[in-house]
XYZ file of C-alpha atoms in Angstrom:
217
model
C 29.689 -17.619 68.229
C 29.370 -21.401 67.612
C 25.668 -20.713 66.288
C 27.326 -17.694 63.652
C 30.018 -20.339 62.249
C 26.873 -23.653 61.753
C 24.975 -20.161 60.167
C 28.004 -19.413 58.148
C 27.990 -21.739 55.165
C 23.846 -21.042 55.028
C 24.608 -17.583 55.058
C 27.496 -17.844 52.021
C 25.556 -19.906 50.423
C 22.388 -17.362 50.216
C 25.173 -14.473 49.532
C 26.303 -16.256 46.185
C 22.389 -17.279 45.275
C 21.203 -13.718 45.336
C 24.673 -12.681 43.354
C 24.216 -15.137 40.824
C 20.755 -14.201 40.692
C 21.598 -10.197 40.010
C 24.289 -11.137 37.567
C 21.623 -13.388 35.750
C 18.724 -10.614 36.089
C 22.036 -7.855 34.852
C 22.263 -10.072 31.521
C 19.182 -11.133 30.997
C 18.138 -7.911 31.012
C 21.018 -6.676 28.630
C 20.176 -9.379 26.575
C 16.177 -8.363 26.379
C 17.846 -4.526 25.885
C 19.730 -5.722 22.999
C 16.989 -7.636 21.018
C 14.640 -5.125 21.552
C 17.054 -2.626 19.492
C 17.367 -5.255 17.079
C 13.741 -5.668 16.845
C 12.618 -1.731 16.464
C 15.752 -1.728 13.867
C 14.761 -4.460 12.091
C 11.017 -2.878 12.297
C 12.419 0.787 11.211
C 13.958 -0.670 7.996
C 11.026 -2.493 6.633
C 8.702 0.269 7.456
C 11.169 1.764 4.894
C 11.176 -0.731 2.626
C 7.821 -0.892 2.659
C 6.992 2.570 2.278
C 9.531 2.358 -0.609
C 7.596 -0.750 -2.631
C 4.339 1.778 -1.847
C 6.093 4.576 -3.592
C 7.290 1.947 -6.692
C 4.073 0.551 -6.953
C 2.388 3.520 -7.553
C 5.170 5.426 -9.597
C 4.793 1.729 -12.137
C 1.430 2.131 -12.144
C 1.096 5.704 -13.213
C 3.515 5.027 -15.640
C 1.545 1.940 -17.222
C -1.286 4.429 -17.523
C 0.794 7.192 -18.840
C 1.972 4.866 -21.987
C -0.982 3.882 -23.040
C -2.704 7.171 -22.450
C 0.030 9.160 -24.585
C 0.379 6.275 -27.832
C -2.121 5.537 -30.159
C -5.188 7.547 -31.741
C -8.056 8.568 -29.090
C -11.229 9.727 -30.699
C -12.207 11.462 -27.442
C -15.940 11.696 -28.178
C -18.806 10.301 -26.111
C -20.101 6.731 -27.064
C -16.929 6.004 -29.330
C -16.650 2.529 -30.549
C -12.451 3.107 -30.721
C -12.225 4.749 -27.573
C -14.266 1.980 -25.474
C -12.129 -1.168 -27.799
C -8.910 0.778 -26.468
C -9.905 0.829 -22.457
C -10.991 -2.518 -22.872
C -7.550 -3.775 -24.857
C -5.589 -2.316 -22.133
C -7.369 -3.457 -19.014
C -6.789 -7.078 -20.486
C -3.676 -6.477 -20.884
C -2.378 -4.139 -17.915
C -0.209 -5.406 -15.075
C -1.271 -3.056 -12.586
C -4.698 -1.600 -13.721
C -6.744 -4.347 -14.421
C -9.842 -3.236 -12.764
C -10.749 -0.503 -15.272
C -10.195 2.631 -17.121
C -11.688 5.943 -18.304
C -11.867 8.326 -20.738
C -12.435 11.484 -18.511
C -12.924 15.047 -20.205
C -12.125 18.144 -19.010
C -15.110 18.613 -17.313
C -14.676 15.927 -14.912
C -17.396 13.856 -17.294
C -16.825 10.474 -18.258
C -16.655 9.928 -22.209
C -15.838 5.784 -22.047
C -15.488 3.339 -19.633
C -14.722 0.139 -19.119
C -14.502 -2.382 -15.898
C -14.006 -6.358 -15.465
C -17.023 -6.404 -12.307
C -18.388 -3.845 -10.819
C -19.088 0.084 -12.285
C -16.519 2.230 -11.718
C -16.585 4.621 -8.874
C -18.554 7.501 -10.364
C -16.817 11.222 -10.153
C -19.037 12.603 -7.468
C -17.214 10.180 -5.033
C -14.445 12.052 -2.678
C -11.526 9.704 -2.905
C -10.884 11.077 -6.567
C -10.011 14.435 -4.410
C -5.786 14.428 -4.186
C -5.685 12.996 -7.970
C -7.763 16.190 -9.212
C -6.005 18.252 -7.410
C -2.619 17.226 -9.031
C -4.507 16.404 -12.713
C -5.041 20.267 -12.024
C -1.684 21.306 -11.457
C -0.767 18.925 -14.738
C 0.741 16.146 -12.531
C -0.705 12.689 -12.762
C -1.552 11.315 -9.625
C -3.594 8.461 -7.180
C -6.366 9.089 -5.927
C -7.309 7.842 -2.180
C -8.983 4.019 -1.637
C -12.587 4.109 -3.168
C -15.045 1.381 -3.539
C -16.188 -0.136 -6.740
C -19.018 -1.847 -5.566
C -17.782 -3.994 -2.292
C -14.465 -3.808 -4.066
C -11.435 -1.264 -3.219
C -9.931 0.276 -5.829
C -7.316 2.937 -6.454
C -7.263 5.532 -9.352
C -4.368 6.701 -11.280
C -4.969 9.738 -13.475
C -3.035 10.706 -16.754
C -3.429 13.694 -18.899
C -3.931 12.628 -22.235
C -2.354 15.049 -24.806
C -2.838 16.276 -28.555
C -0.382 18.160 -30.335
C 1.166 19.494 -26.869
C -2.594 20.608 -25.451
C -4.263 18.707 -22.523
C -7.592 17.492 -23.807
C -8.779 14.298 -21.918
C -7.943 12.346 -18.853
C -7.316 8.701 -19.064
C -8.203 7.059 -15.814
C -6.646 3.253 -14.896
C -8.206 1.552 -11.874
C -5.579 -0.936 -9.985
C -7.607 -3.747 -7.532
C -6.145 -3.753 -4.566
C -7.152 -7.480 -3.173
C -5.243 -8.758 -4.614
C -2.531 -6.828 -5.954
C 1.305 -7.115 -6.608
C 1.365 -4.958 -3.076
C -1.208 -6.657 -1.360
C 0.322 -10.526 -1.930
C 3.462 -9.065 -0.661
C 2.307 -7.499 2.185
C 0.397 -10.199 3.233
C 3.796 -12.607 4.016
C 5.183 -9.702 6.519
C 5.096 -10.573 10.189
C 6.647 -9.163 12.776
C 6.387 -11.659 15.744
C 3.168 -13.162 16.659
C 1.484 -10.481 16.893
C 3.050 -7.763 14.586
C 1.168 -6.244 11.468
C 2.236 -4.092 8.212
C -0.006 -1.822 6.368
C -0.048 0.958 3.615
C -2.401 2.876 4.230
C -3.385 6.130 2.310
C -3.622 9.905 2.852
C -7.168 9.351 4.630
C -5.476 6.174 6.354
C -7.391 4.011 4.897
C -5.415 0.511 3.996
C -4.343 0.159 0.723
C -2.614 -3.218 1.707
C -2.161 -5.312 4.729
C -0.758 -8.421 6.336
C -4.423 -9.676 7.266
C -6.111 -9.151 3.509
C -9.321 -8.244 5.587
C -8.231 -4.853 6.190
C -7.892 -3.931 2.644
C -10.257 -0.959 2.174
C -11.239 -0.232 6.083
C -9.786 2.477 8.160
């Protein structure tokens, strides 16, 4: 009896360690519980966000290319002077397709072209796949990431039209490092360790925190 009451305090005293330990453990854990949610929710809506500057950037960029394509006069006829001054006026000039442009006939063959480095992709090369496939359903459209050279590019396609009637393509090639996108991309962050993209339908990366990544899969 006399040992259980010297034991007693030691024994209270272990009692209220090990409670204030589970209540501690209790909230801590809460605590990680909560910022987690906050964490995936904060992730969740700048997936969103991001997937909506994606959708913007590509909707201003067919639309810079849709402009140019449908004002003016195009000549439309292989080796034309007018025709290769135009692509080259614009591509100066263009906010979002300032790698390059085309003159595309019907026929998928290129009538003018025009590119501040390296040649344009040519039209044997795959990525121009989903953007034929709309041109062809008369909707402009991207094509996936291609390569000019060692750079990655992205096509928008335009129907150019005379007197109602289809009878060109204009092409406008966007760089994508760096690119409006791209710069923006590259200041997300999502811990230490966390990493955006926008990637395309092939999932290859159109833009990306680490710029590296731009064009890889």
């Amino acid at each position: 009896m006399s040992r259980l009451r010297r034991l007693g305090p030691v024994i209270a005293s272990i009692a209220l360690v090990c409670t204030t330990g589970a209540l501690g453990l209790g909230l801590t854990a809460a605590a990680n519980t909560k910022a987690e949610g906050v964490l995936v929710n904060d992730r969740d809506t700048m997936q969103r966000t991001l997937a909506g500057l994606g959708k913007q950037y590509m909707l201003f960029s067919l639309k810079e290319g849709l402009d140019y394509a449908s004002s003016g006069t195009w000549q439309l006829t292989a080796g034309s002077p007018a025709d290769q001054a135009r692509l080259q006026a614009f591509v100066t000039h263009a906010t979002f397709l300032d790698f390059g442009a085309a003159v595309v006939n019907l026929a998928g063959s290129p009538l003018e072209t025009y590119s501040v480095g390296a040649p344009l992709p040519p039209p044997t090369d795959p990525g121009y796949g989903p953007m034929i496939k709309s041109l062809l359903a008369a909707q402009p459209d991207a094509s996936s990431v291609m390569r000019a050279g060692s750079v990655p590019v992205v096509a928008m396609g335009v129907p150019i039209s005379v007197g109602g009637q289809t009878k060109a393509v204009f092409v406008g090639y966007s760089w994508l490092s760096p690119s409006p996108l791209e710069t923006y991309v590259e200041h997300l962050h999502a811990g230490r360790t966390g990493r955006f993209y926008v990637v395309d339908s092939r999932g290859v990366v159109v833009a990306g925190t680490d710029p590296a990544s731009v064009g890889t899969t």
